[in-house]
Amino acid sequence: MPSDMPSDTPSDTPSDPGGRTLGRLPGMIDAEVLSRVLGAAVRSGADFAEVFAEDKRSTSAGLDDGRIEQVTSGRDRGAGIRVVKGDTTGFAHTADLSEAGLLAAAQSAAAAASQGGGGVRTIALTPRAGTKVNTVERYPDEVPKAAKVELLRRIDDAARSAGSSIVQVSAGYGDSRRRILVANTDGVLAEDEQVRSLVRMSVVATGDAGMQTGFQSAGQTIGFEMFDAVDVEALARDAARMAITKLDARPAPSGAMPVVIQRGSGGVLFHEACGHGLEADLVAKGASVYRGKAGELVASPLVTLVDDGTMSTEWGAIGIDDEGHPSQYNVLIQDGVLTDYMWDYLRARKEGRPQSGNGRRQSYMHLPMVRMTNTYVLNGTEEPDDIVRNTDHGVYVAKLGGGSVNTATGDFVFGMVEAYLIENGEITEPLREGNLIGNGPQVLRDIDLLGNDFGMGNPGTCGKDGQGVPVGDGQPTLRVKSMTIGGTAA
Amino acid sequence: MSTRPDSELLRIADAVVAQARPGEQLEAYVSRDSETDIRVYEGEIEHFVSAQSEGIGIRVIRDGRTGFAYAGTLDERAIAEVLAEARDNVEFGTPDEWAGLASPDDVDVVPQDLWNEALAAYATDRKIELAKELERLALASDPRVRVDDANYSDVAAESAVVTTTGIRRAGRENGCYVSVGTLADDGDETQTGFGFSVGRSPDEFDLAKAAKEAAERATRLLGATKPASRRLTVVLDPFVTAQFLGIISSTLNGESVIKGRSLFKDRVGETVANPLFTLVDDPTNPLAYTATELDGEGLAARRNVLIDGGVLQGFVHNSYSARRAGTASTGNAVRGGFKGTPGVGCLALQVVPGTRSQTELISGIQDGVLVQQVSGLHSGVNPISGDFSTGASGLLISNGQLGAPVREFTIASTLQRMLLDLVEVGGDVDWLPMRAAGVSLVIADMTMSGA
């Protein structure tokens, strides 16, 4: 029904921030239309059908080489329709949110899922509330673009002021306002609005031994008020410091040794070492090293691991998942014992158990699957300084980069972006970049010291099966008693 | 993209460009894709995705400032909004004397056969059957092998780009592939593998080869151990070489060079690799998976020699980086769809091959490792400093023979050293479904970190 679409409401165009209350956008699709579309989708005898509609507006701006290169505005709007019959899922999507467009997509999805015939079903939809994760104060589309671009200039100035060795700065700003609606033949009708704001920067320093880079970023699931609390200049100075420090770095060592990971810098370790392996879709296919391990000790008893979509303002926070299920706080590992996996609709239905709010997708063009939200390890009891002091020789990782894992073997790898040698219980020389490599179950058992200084890390994008979704991670300072450092020094 | 003059998308783009105001450069890029994605598991269809998508990206340049906007629809009102947004965004850009769109040059398009009617007409149930057959073949190849999923995918894409500077081109292409993910079990141990086959039409698939490779990749790692750390000779399998070439290509990107981010800046004419190493980017070679007629700005794709006999010849450019560097575009604008403006990148890299087989290359190595798979290359390489370290698995080499499987180790060096430490290029070119072709490379001295 075109008259329901936000684009027809002049007050909703992002370029017009003039005096009005934006609040929630008007309904994307009428509930009666949804009922009819769902009814059509299951007419040929399917077990389940779902409409996922999305309307996302985004703004991004990039600065590089001292110039604001470009401001980009984007609009993505459409619906994906999923029809399940037996173990087969049919899926089609459309950018046309009219009833005719939705019906056409429903028929494609139904044809894809099934060949049988059946009667007509009537779908009664019951609105369901999501989890209230936060309150947005300044919607990005109400903020002048000039204010967003100004953040980038401040980053550029602050980074370049950090030292004469800084030769290049690039920075990016991005925001999105994503409204989703999910309706399915189980009667679920749920909506959510997810607003995210992000800055990231990369700084290059040059010295006698070549160029080095430093990175920083910050991202939250709120509006522009994020920048009242986040000091972008401090982030820029920190990225510059990292690049300058690494100019004097020596090659990273090669071989197995103790590794201490600074608070808030190594949540990706758990994301890779066990998070993916606890996704029920991989477990069900026997493609996880953690299959059949519920109730067993899979980690050091120091470790309690949580996936928490309700964590206010964190990058992976959501009110509902992309299947309409409210986000939850899920304990995955309690005192080293595997308590539960993460679930989406299909896997939970198959096992006859509740969903866990982990059914997510990149956009309306994608099928949902089991995904993490904010994944973190709870505090231990050690003083972080003591952890270093009690390590005779090893590596201190102040910042980890991206990583990847083979969930079937548990073998994972991730990059050290900022790291130092530990010698005689003290952090000494900076190290050049390298990868860390390990085996998930082994590393979880080898965590022998856990700090009391919990912190969340940088915003991340988790990729699985070609789809990216925003995720957060965090942990206190901790030590793994042996991991392999993939440097070049003997 | 192949050239195709008569297109509805061209007319949509024309209509946008016709609205350009005096003093304004305007570019409209319009695309429409359709794809089929079928996944089979245990003989049943797990999912069947049938998807069409379309969209437009509009770039406006005025007084050296650039603005851009896009929308995932070709609805007329939405296009009007996109143009208005792109214009609004112009005022926030910093004036840049080199900003501008591409202009037609005198390089002719090398015609390619990128559209296959047989694929466009291929029946759905036969596509499903291909995925089922691949699953059956993989399962039959070894009793230890399970299948994670077997997939058939195809995509048909058309696009058009029109500018106020005289570019007006459209094209279309289609292609398809099958892939299979495998698991191999031996007691408590599980290893994984994958196999694939690619074609302009399903008739070009080799399902048996894809199934055999998927089974071998998983089973060959059963019983693999973590090797002792040491320096040794490394042989990169063609599939691994192709991934490394992707990283090396970012150092040859003209935009990185002008912005001071390439370790090869100011080194044109110098020896940067062993004289055996000649690297070309040649999207006009029809054997290349990413062969194309046009780059992302609508200029003819062309052959560029980047490193010749170990000597750095130059960098790849789009029209912006070329203008800034005082040279001409090399036809290397790359565009990731309608949601972005063109960047710079290699289109179809290839190392000019040697003559010997991989077995012959290995026969002369006393202590080495054949790296068959790498992981974390994206997180372990810094293309600015050149440092890299990557997770790896493969087979040890001793006294000229392949030996025990090894995993959970890293290999590390710098890109600069690796190119100089190269000692031989194999003759075993593999045209992989990537932006680079594979070939075996022998690197004399790298650090392996394991136990």
PDB file of C-alpha atoms in Angstrom, chain A residues 252-399:
ATOM      1  CA  ALA A 252      57.025 -10.762  16.333  1.00  0.00           C
ATOM      2  CA  PRO A 253      58.412 -14.019  17.713  1.00  0.00           C
ATOM      3  CA  SER A 254      57.601 -17.372  16.193  1.00  0.00           C
ATOM      4  CA  GLY A 255      56.337 -20.329  18.198  1.00  0.00           C
ATOM      5  CA  ALA A 256      54.231 -21.250  21.227  1.00  0.00           C
ATOM      6  CA  MET A 257      54.283 -19.059  24.365  1.00  0.00           C
ATOM      7  CA  PRO A 258      51.999 -17.473  26.994  1.00  0.00           C
ATOM      8  CA  VAL A 259      49.775 -14.693  25.655  1.00  0.00           C
ATOM      9  CA  VAL A 260      48.138 -11.982  27.771  1.00  0.00           C
ATOM     10  CA  ILE A 261      45.202 -10.222  26.099  1.00  0.00           C
ATOM     11  CA  GLN A 262      44.224  -6.760  27.286  1.00  0.00           C
ATOM     12  CA  ARG A 263      40.645  -6.086  28.404  1.00  0.00           C
ATOM     13  CA  GLY A 264      38.224  -5.274  25.631  1.00  0.00           C
ATOM     14  CA  SER A 265      40.696  -6.165  22.903  1.00  0.00           C
ATOM     15  CA  GLY A 266      40.264  -9.895  22.625  1.00  0.00           C
ATOM     16  CA  GLY A 267      36.576 -10.712  22.617  1.00  0.00           C
ATOM     17  CA  VAL A 268      37.130 -11.796  19.019  1.00  0.00           C
ATOM     18  CA  LEU A 269      39.125 -14.672  20.505  1.00  0.00           C
ATOM     19  CA  PHE A 270      35.908 -16.089  21.989  1.00  0.00           C
ATOM     20  CA  HIS A 271      33.883 -15.143  18.958  1.00  0.00           C
ATOM     21  CA  GLU A 272      36.205 -17.343  16.877  1.00  0.00           C
ATOM     22  CA  ALA A 273      37.432 -19.911  19.397  1.00  0.00           C
ATOM     23  CA  CYS A 274      33.975 -21.027  20.417  1.00  0.00           C
ATOM     24  CA  GLY A 275      31.193 -18.585  19.497  1.00  0.00           C
ATOM     25  CA  HIS A 276      30.722 -19.837  15.947  1.00  0.00           C
ATOM     26  CA  GLY A 277      30.984 -23.418  17.124  1.00  0.00           C
ATOM     27  CA  LEU A 278      28.006 -22.836  19.443  1.00  0.00           C
ATOM     28  CA  GLU A 279      25.685 -21.843  16.584  1.00  0.00           C
ATOM     29  CA  ALA A 280      23.015 -24.528  16.419  1.00  0.00           C
ATOM     30  CA  ASP A 281      22.904 -24.730  12.613  1.00  0.00           C
ATOM     31  CA  LEU A 282      26.569 -25.756  12.485  1.00  0.00           C
ATOM     32  CA  VAL A 283      26.146 -28.059  15.465  1.00  0.00           C
ATOM     33  CA  ALA A 284      23.180 -29.824  13.852  1.00  0.00           C
ATOM     34  CA  LYS A 285      25.199 -30.695  10.767  1.00  0.00           C
ATOM     35  CA  GLY A 286      28.047 -32.045  12.852  1.00  0.00           C
ATOM     36  CA  ALA A 287      30.193 -29.167  11.617  1.00  0.00           C
ATOM     37  CA  SER A 288      31.144 -27.980  15.100  1.00  0.00           C
ATOM     38  CA  VAL A 289      33.811 -29.278  17.408  1.00  0.00           C
ATOM     39  CA  TYR A 290      31.334 -28.547  20.250  1.00  0.00           C
ATOM     40  CA  ARG A 291      28.598 -30.888  18.964  1.00  0.00           C
ATOM     41  CA  GLY A 292      27.247 -33.213  21.630  1.00  0.00           C
ATOM     42  CA  LYS A 293      29.165 -31.386  24.378  1.00  0.00           C
ATOM     43  CA  ALA A 294      26.280 -29.732  26.288  1.00  0.00           C
ATOM     44  CA  GLY A 295      26.759 -30.306  30.016  1.00  0.00           C
ATOM     45  CA  GLU A 296      30.463 -31.038  29.569  1.00  0.00           C
ATOM     46  CA  LEU A 297      33.457 -29.058  30.760  1.00  0.00           C
ATOM     47  CA  VAL A 298      34.709 -27.379  27.561  1.00  0.00           C
ATOM     48  CA  ALA A 299      36.701 -24.489  29.030  1.00  0.00           C
ATOM     49  CA  SER A 300      38.717 -23.482  32.043  1.00  0.00           C
ATOM     50  CA  PRO A 301      36.341 -23.232  35.042  1.00  0.00           C
ATOM     51  CA  LEU A 302      37.264 -19.526  35.111  1.00  0.00           C
ATOM     52  CA  VAL A 303      35.231 -18.932  31.942  1.00  0.00           C
ATOM     53  CA  THR A 304      31.590 -17.859  31.824  1.00  0.00           C
ATOM     54  CA  LEU A 305      30.595 -16.871  28.297  1.00  0.00           C
ATOM     55  CA  VAL A 306      27.429 -14.963  27.445  1.00  0.00           C
ATOM     56  CA  ASP A 307      25.753 -13.881  24.224  1.00  0.00           C
ATOM     57  CA  ASP A 308      23.640 -10.857  25.007  1.00  0.00           C
ATOM     58  CA  GLY A 309      21.497  -9.084  22.422  1.00  0.00           C
ATOM     59  CA  THR A 310      19.952  -6.909  25.141  1.00  0.00           C
ATOM     60  CA  MET A 311      23.177  -5.112  26.011  1.00  0.00           C
ATOM     61  CA  SER A 312      22.115  -1.494  25.746  1.00  0.00           C
ATOM     62  CA  THR A 313      23.866   0.597  23.074  1.00  0.00           C
ATOM     63  CA  GLU A 314      26.487  -2.053  22.298  1.00  0.00           C
ATOM     64  CA  TRP A 315      27.127  -2.699  18.614  1.00  0.00           C
ATOM     65  CA  GLY A 316      25.346  -6.061  18.524  1.00  0.00           C
ATOM     66  CA  ALA A 317      22.271  -4.927  20.484  1.00  0.00           C
ATOM     67  CA  ILE A 318      18.842  -5.594  18.970  1.00  0.00           C
ATOM     68  CA  GLY A 319      15.260  -5.306  20.224  1.00  0.00           C
ATOM     69  CA  ILE A 320      14.119  -8.320  18.216  1.00  0.00           C
ATOM     70  CA  ASP A 321      16.107 -10.635  16.011  1.00  0.00           C
ATOM     71  CA  ASP A 322      15.373 -10.799  12.287  1.00  0.00           C
ATOM     72  CA  GLU A 323      12.798 -13.533  12.870  1.00  0.00           C
ATOM     73  CA  GLY A 324      10.758 -11.392  15.299  1.00  0.00           C
ATOM     74  CA  HIS A 325      12.029 -13.023  18.483  1.00  0.00           C
ATOM     75  CA  PRO A 326      12.918 -10.654  21.351  1.00  0.00           C
ATOM     76  CA  SER A 327      16.641 -10.409  22.051  1.00  0.00           C
ATOM     77  CA  GLN A 328      17.876 -12.296  25.097  1.00  0.00           C
ATOM     78  CA  TYR A 329      20.715 -12.729  27.559  1.00  0.00           C
ATOM     79  CA  ASN A 330      21.946 -16.279  26.921  1.00  0.00           C
ATOM     80  CA  VAL A 331      24.586 -18.023  29.015  1.00  0.00           C
ATOM     81  CA  LEU A 332      26.569 -20.308  26.710  1.00  0.00           C
ATOM     82  CA  ILE A 333      29.307 -21.489  29.039  1.00  0.00           C
ATOM     83  CA  GLN A 334      28.924 -21.368  32.856  1.00  0.00           C
ATOM     84  CA  ASP A 335      32.096 -21.893  34.912  1.00  0.00           C
ATOM     85  CA  GLY A 336      33.615 -23.820  32.014  1.00  0.00           C
ATOM     86  CA  VAL A 337      30.582 -26.032  31.380  1.00  0.00           C
ATOM     87  CA  LEU A 338      28.763 -25.777  28.050  1.00  0.00           C
ATOM     88  CA  THR A 339      25.184 -24.851  28.959  1.00  0.00           C
ATOM     89  CA  ASP A 340      23.523 -24.145  25.619  1.00  0.00           C
ATOM     90  CA  TYR A 341      23.930 -23.338  21.954  1.00  0.00           C
ATOM     91  CA  MET A 342      22.437 -20.359  20.094  1.00  0.00           C
ATOM     92  CA  TRP A 343      19.224 -20.930  18.119  1.00  0.00           C
ATOM     93  CA  ASP A 344      17.181 -19.610  15.257  1.00  0.00           C
ATOM     94  CA  TYR A 345      13.610 -20.489  14.263  1.00  0.00           C
ATOM     95  CA  LEU A 346      14.332 -23.506  12.068  1.00  0.00           C
ATOM     96  CA  ARG A 347      16.804 -25.193  14.411  1.00  0.00           C
ATOM     97  CA  ALA A 348      14.667 -24.557  17.490  1.00  0.00           C
ATOM     98  CA  ARG A 349      11.578 -25.918  15.737  1.00  0.00           C
ATOM     99  CA  LYS A 350      13.434 -29.033  14.734  1.00  0.00           C
ATOM    100  CA  GLU A 351      14.618 -29.660  18.290  1.00  0.00           C
ATOM    101  CA  GLY A 352      11.262 -28.666  19.804  1.00  0.00           C
ATOM    102  CA  ARG A 353      12.763 -25.980  22.004  1.00  0.00           C
ATOM    103  CA  PRO A 354      12.525 -22.172  22.346  1.00  0.00           C
ATOM    104  CA  GLN A 355      14.427 -19.781  20.105  1.00  0.00           C
ATOM    105  CA  SER A 356      17.174 -17.707  21.709  1.00  0.00           C
ATOM    106  CA  GLY A 357      16.921 -14.464  19.720  1.00  0.00           C
ATOM    107  CA  ASN A 358      19.895 -15.315  17.492  1.00  0.00           C
ATOM    108  CA  GLY A 359      18.150 -15.529  14.091  1.00  0.00           C
ATOM    109  CA  ARG A 360      19.740 -12.696  12.130  1.00  0.00           C
ATOM    110  CA  ARG A 361      20.274 -11.655   8.506  1.00  0.00           C
ATOM    111  CA  GLN A 362      22.173  -8.974   6.662  1.00  0.00           C
ATOM    112  CA  SER A 363      19.151  -7.576   4.858  1.00  0.00           C
ATOM    113  CA  TYR A 364      15.768  -8.434   3.419  1.00  0.00           C
ATOM    114  CA  MET A 365      17.625 -10.065   0.533  1.00  0.00           C
ATOM    115  CA  HIS A 366      19.034 -12.753   2.823  1.00  0.00           C
ATOM    116  CA  LEU A 367      17.780 -15.802   4.685  1.00  0.00           C
ATOM    117  CA  PRO A 368      18.209 -15.672   8.466  1.00  0.00           C
ATOM    118  CA  MET A 369      20.581 -18.040  10.239  1.00  0.00           C
ATOM    119  CA  VAL A 370      22.073 -18.460  13.699  1.00  0.00           C
ATOM    120  CA  ARG A 371      24.279 -15.477  14.526  1.00  0.00           C
ATOM    121  CA  MET A 372      25.899 -13.965  17.579  1.00  0.00           C
ATOM    122  CA  THR A 373      24.991 -10.538  19.016  1.00  0.00           C
ATOM    123  CA  ASN A 374      27.286  -9.272  21.803  1.00  0.00           C
ATOM    124  CA  THR A 375      29.474 -12.123  22.971  1.00  0.00           C
ATOM    125  CA  TYR A 376      31.593 -11.697  26.078  1.00  0.00           C
ATOM    126  CA  VAL A 377      33.364 -13.328  29.002  1.00  0.00           C
ATOM    127  CA  LEU A 378      32.402 -12.236  32.507  1.00  0.00           C
ATOM    128  CA  ASN A 379      34.917 -10.901  35.015  1.00  0.00           C
ATOM    129  CA  GLY A 380      37.352 -13.044  36.943  1.00  0.00           C
ATOM    130  CA  THR A 381      39.173 -11.960  40.086  1.00  0.00           C
ATOM    131  CA  GLU A 382      42.780 -11.169  39.130  1.00  0.00           C
ATOM    132  CA  GLU A 383      44.250  -7.681  39.082  1.00  0.00           C
ATOM    133  CA  PRO A 384      45.305  -7.109  35.450  1.00  0.00           C
ATOM    134  CA  ASP A 385      48.761  -5.880  36.506  1.00  0.00           C
ATOM    135  CA  ASP A 386      49.318  -9.107  38.403  1.00  0.00           C
ATOM    136  CA  ILE A 387      48.582 -11.139  35.292  1.00  0.00           C
ATOM    137  CA  VAL A 388      51.466  -9.465  33.480  1.00  0.00           C
ATOM    138  CA  ARG A 389      53.702  -9.586  36.546  1.00  0.00           C
ATOM    139  CA  ASN A 390      53.176 -13.328  36.851  1.00  0.00           C
ATOM    140  CA  THR A 391      54.189 -13.917  33.228  1.00  0.00           C
ATOM    141  CA  ASP A 392      57.894 -14.447  32.857  1.00  0.00           C
ATOM    142  CA  HIS A 393      58.103 -14.403  29.090  1.00  0.00           C
ATOM    143  CA  GLY A 394      55.361 -14.023  26.522  1.00  0.00           C
ATOM    144  CA  VAL A 395      53.369 -11.643  24.370  1.00  0.00           C
ATOM    145  CA  TYR A 396      50.973  -8.909  25.500  1.00  0.00           C
ATOM    146  CA  VAL A 397      48.267  -8.217  22.940  1.00  0.00           C
ATOM    147  CA  ALA A 398      46.799  -4.734  23.309  1.00  0.00           C
ATOM    148  CA  LYS A 399      44.621  -4.977  20.218  1.00  0.00           C
TER     149      LYS A 399
END
